[in-house]
Amino acid sequence: MLATETKIKIARALSSVVLAWRRLFGQPEEVKVVRRGIVWSLDLREGIDFAIFLLGGFEVRTLTRYAQLIREGDVVLDIGANVGAHALPLAQLVGPSGRVISFEPTANAFRKQLANIALNPDLASRIEANQMMLMRDLKSALPSSIYSSWPLESADDLHGEHFGRLMSTDGATMNTVDLYVKSLGRRIDFIKLDVDGNELDVLLGAAEVLSTSRPQIMLELAPYVYAKSPEKFDEILNILWRNGYRIRSVESGKVLPQNADLVRKAIPQGGGMNVLAEPLS
């Protein structure tokens, strides 16, 4: 596992080569391409977009794991959907009878997600896209901006460790997982959770879904995001363990020990680990 800083540096170097080559031949930085049967509108100056362009998908190992976990007809929540990098591949897997419900609060990423969905009319009917932030309760204040852009450039306004850029949540609403799912009236089979430091709030607002639907949950564990409040990282793990979930590394397949300190030590400094939380019953 590489630290986030190392991943970004590698991506920046590759991006600079690709963009320089394209400029040499008068090709634009924004492109429309087909990858893994999905049509994408991509900005090659953005980290997520560039990964899709170069590798065929964002977090390819996770996409491969989805294919082993998602069944036709499943109902999937994509929380922190960004430009639809996982929502669209998930829509391929759930089939015509399934549903992917995406949540992305930032205006820019949500606009790009809608554009990518529109490019794939065969998948669009399977996706319910929401410009929404899922919170612990409806009393919480909606942040005016959150990190949802990872530009492949150096700039003063980027986060010091994960190099993200804050983007406006203008136009977003807020909800909780439990309230949204109650209005949906359907069982949830799978949750993909990637919200860069807001995982605890999402899980605190999902108590009923965790106890009744018992969905599998794919999420990233990144202790450095919780450096100022390490107890929040511990509580993410404890919520899952208390609810009878087993947590295993997506990369190695190994089950993580039920000890937050040992889990923290297994993750590289400044990095993250994609894990699958599996209900034991």
Coordinates of C-alpha atoms in Angstrom, one line a residue, residues 20-247:
A20 CA 2.4 17.2 -22.9
W21 CA 2.0 14.6 -25.6
R22 CA -1.6 15.5 -26.3
R23 CA -0.7 19.2 -26.5
L24 CA 2.0 18.4 -29.0
F25 CA -0.6 16.9 -31.3
G26 CA -3.2 19.6 -30.6
Q27 CA -5.4 17.3 -28.5
P28 CA -7.6 18.7 -25.7
E29 CA -7.3 18.1 -22.0
E30 CA -11.0 17.2 -21.8
V31 CA -11.9 14.0 -23.6
K32 CA -14.8 11.6 -24.2
V33 CA -13.7 7.9 -24.0
V34 CA -15.1 4.4 -23.6
R35 CA -13.6 2.4 -20.7
R36 CA -14.9 -1.1 -19.7
G37 CA -18.1 -0.5 -21.7
I38 CA -18.8 2.9 -20.1
V39 CA -18.7 6.2 -21.9
W40 CA -16.9 8.9 -19.9
S41 CA -16.4 12.7 -20.2
L42 CA -13.1 13.2 -18.5
D43 CA -10.8 16.1 -17.5
L44 CA -7.3 14.7 -17.6
R45 CA -6.1 17.4 -15.1
E46 CA -8.2 15.7 -12.4
G47 CA -6.9 12.7 -10.5
I48 CA -10.1 10.5 -10.6
D49 CA -10.7 11.3 -14.3
F50 CA -7.1 10.6 -15.2
A51 CA -7.2 7.2 -13.4
I52 CA -10.3 6.2 -15.5
F53 CA -8.6 7.4 -18.7
L54 CA -5.3 5.6 -18.0
L55 CA -6.3 2.5 -16.1
G56 CA -9.8 1.9 -17.3
G57 CA -11.3 2.7 -13.9
F58 CA -10.8 4.5 -10.6
E59 CA -9.5 2.0 -7.9
V60 CA -9.4 -0.9 -10.3
R61 CA -8.8 -3.5 -7.6
T62 CA -12.0 -2.4 -5.8
L63 CA -13.9 -2.5 -9.1
T64 CA -12.8 -6.1 -9.6
R65 CA -13.9 -7.0 -6.1
Y66 CA -17.4 -5.5 -6.8
A67 CA -17.8 -8.1 -9.6
Q68 CA -17.5 -10.8 -6.9
L69 CA -19.9 -9.2 -4.5
I70 CA -22.7 -7.5 -6.4
R71 CA -25.6 -9.6 -7.7
E72 CA -28.2 -8.7 -10.3
G73 CA -31.2 -7.1 -8.6
D74 CA -29.1 -5.7 -5.7
V75 CA -29.8 -2.2 -4.2
V76 CA -26.5 -0.3 -3.7
L77 CA -25.8 3.0 -2.0
D78 CA -22.8 4.9 -3.4
I79 CA -22.0 7.4 -0.7
G80 CA -19.5 9.9 -1.9
A81 CA -20.1 9.2 -5.6
N82 CA -18.1 12.1 -7.0
V83 CA -18.2 11.9 -10.8
G84 CA -19.8 8.5 -10.9
A85 CA -16.5 6.6 -11.0
H86 CA -18.1 3.7 -9.1
A87 CA -21.8 4.4 -9.6
L88 CA -21.7 3.5 -13.3
P89 CA -19.7 0.3 -12.9
L90 CA -22.0 -0.7 -10.1
A91 CA -25.0 -0.1 -12.3
Q92 CA -23.6 -2.5 -14.8
L93 CA -23.5 -5.2 -12.1
V94 CA -26.9 -4.7 -10.6
G95 CA -28.6 -5.2 -13.9
P96 CA -32.0 -3.9 -15.1
S97 CA -33.8 -5.1 -11.9
G98 CA -31.3 -3.5 -9.5
R99 CA -30.7 0.1 -8.4
V100 CA -27.7 2.2 -7.6
I101 CA -28.5 5.3 -5.4
S102 CA -25.7 7.8 -5.5
F103 CA -25.0 10.7 -3.0
E104 CA -22.6 13.5 -3.9
P105 CA -22.9 16.9 -2.2
T106 CA -20.5 19.1 -4.2
A107 CA -22.0 21.0 -7.1
N108 CA -19.1 20.5 -9.5
A109 CA -18.7 16.7 -9.0
F110 CA -22.5 16.2 -9.1
R111 CA -22.7 18.1 -12.4
K112 CA -20.0 15.9 -13.9
Q113 CA -21.7 12.7 -12.5
L114 CA -25.0 13.7 -14.2
A115 CA -23.1 14.2 -17.5
N116 CA -21.4 10.8 -17.3
I117 CA -24.7 9.1 -16.4
A118 CA -26.4 10.8 -19.4
L119 CA -23.7 9.4 -21.7
N120 CA -24.9 5.9 -20.8
P121 CA -28.6 5.8 -21.3
D122 CA -28.7 2.0 -20.9
L123 CA -27.4 2.5 -17.3
A124 CA -29.1 5.8 -16.5
S125 CA -32.4 4.1 -15.5
R126 CA -30.7 2.0 -12.9
I127 CA -29.1 5.1 -11.1
E128 CA -30.9 7.5 -8.8
A129 CA -28.5 10.4 -8.3
N130 CA -28.8 12.8 -5.4
Q131 CA -26.9 16.0 -4.7
M132 CA -27.1 15.2 -1.0
M133 CA -24.8 14.9 2.0
L134 CA -25.6 12.1 4.5
M135 CA -25.2 13.2 8.1
R136 CA -25.6 11.7 11.6
D137 CA -28.9 13.7 12.1
L138 CA -30.8 16.5 10.6
K139 CA -29.6 18.9 13.3
S140 CA -26.1 18.9 11.9
A141 CA -24.9 21.9 9.8
L142 CA -24.2 21.3 6.1
P143 CA -20.6 22.3 5.4
S144 CA -20.3 25.0 2.7
S145 CA -17.5 23.0 1.0
I146 CA -15.9 19.6 1.2
Y147 CA -13.0 17.9 -0.6
S148 CA -14.1 16.4 -3.9
S149 CA -11.4 17.5 -6.4
W150 CA -7.9 16.0 -6.7
P151 CA -6.2 18.2 -9.3
L152 CA -2.9 16.9 -10.7
E153 CA -1.1 20.1 -10.1
S154 CA 0.7 22.0 -7.3
A155 CA -1.4 24.8 -5.8
D156 CA -1.6 26.6 -2.5
D157 CA -5.2 25.8 -1.8
L158 CA -4.7 22.0 -1.8
H159 CA -4.9 19.8 1.4
G160 CA -1.4 19.2 2.9
E161 CA -1.7 15.4 2.9
H162 CA -4.2 14.1 0.4
F163 CA -3.9 17.2 -2.0
G164 CA -7.6 17.6 -2.4
R165 CA -9.4 20.9 -3.1
L166 CA -12.5 22.1 -1.3
M167 CA -15.5 22.4 -3.6
S168 CA -18.8 24.1 -2.9
T169 CA -21.9 22.2 -1.7
D170 CA -24.2 24.9 -3.1
G171 CA -27.5 23.3 -4.0
A172 CA -27.1 20.2 -1.8
T173 CA -29.6 18.9 0.7
M174 CA -28.8 16.7 3.7
N175 CA -30.3 13.5 5.1
T176 CA -29.4 10.4 7.0
V177 CA -29.0 6.9 5.6
D178 CA -31.8 5.7 7.9
L179 CA -34.3 8.3 6.9
Y180 CA -33.5 8.0 3.2
V181 CA -33.8 4.2 3.2
K182 CA -37.1 4.4 5.1
S183 CA -38.5 6.6 2.4
L184 CA -37.2 4.2 -0.2
G185 CA -38.9 1.3 1.3
R186 CA -36.4 -1.3 0.0
R187 CA -33.7 -3.5 1.6
I188 CA -30.1 -2.3 1.0
D189 CA -27.7 -5.0 -0.1
F190 CA -24.4 -3.1 -0.4
I191 CA -22.9 0.3 0.6
K192 CA -19.8 1.9 -0.9
L193 CA -18.7 4.6 1.5
D194 CA -15.9 7.0 0.6
V195 CA -16.4 10.5 2.2
D196 CA -12.9 11.5 3.3
G197 CA -13.4 12.0 7.0
N198 CA -17.2 12.0 7.3
E199 CA -17.5 8.2 7.6
L200 CA -18.4 8.3 11.3
D201 CA -21.3 10.7 10.7
V202 CA -22.7 8.6 7.9
L203 CA -22.5 5.4 10.1
L204 CA -24.1 7.1 13.1
G205 CA -27.0 8.0 10.8
A206 CA -27.3 4.4 9.6
A207 CA -28.0 2.5 12.8
E208 CA -31.3 1.0 11.6
V209 CA -29.9 0.0 8.2
L210 CA -26.9 -1.7 9.8
S211 CA -29.1 -3.7 12.2
T212 CA -31.9 -4.7 9.7
S213 CA -30.6 -4.7 6.1
R214 CA -27.2 -5.9 7.2
P215 CA -25.5 -4.7 3.9
Q216 CA -21.9 -5.4 3.0
I217 CA -19.9 -2.2 3.2
M218 CA -16.9 -1.2 1.2
L219 CA -15.0 1.8 2.7
E220 CA -11.6 3.3 3.0
L221 CA -9.9 3.5 6.4
A222 CA -7.6 6.5 6.5
P223 CA -6.4 7.4 10.0
Y224 CA -4.6 10.5 9.0
V225 CA -7.9 12.1 8.1
Y226 CA -8.8 11.8 11.7
A227 CA -5.4 13.0 13.1
K228 CA -7.0 15.8 15.2
S229 CA -9.7 13.4 16.6
P230 CA -8.3 9.9 16.5
E231 CA -11.2 8.6 18.7
K232 CA -13.5 9.1 15.7
F233 CA -11.4 6.6 13.6
D234 CA -11.7 4.2 16.5
E235 CA -15.4 4.7 16.7
I236 CA -15.9 3.8 13.0
L237 CA -14.4 0.4 13.6
N238 CA -16.2 0.0 16.9
I239 CA -19.6 0.7 15.3
L240 CA -19.0 -2.0 12.8
W241 CA -17.7 -4.5 15.3
R242 CA -20.6 -3.8 17.7
N243 CA -23.0 -4.5 14.9
G244 CA -21.5 -7.9 14.2
Y245 CA -19.3 -7.0 11.2
R246 CA -16.0 -8.6 10.2
I247 CA -13.6 -6.3 8.5

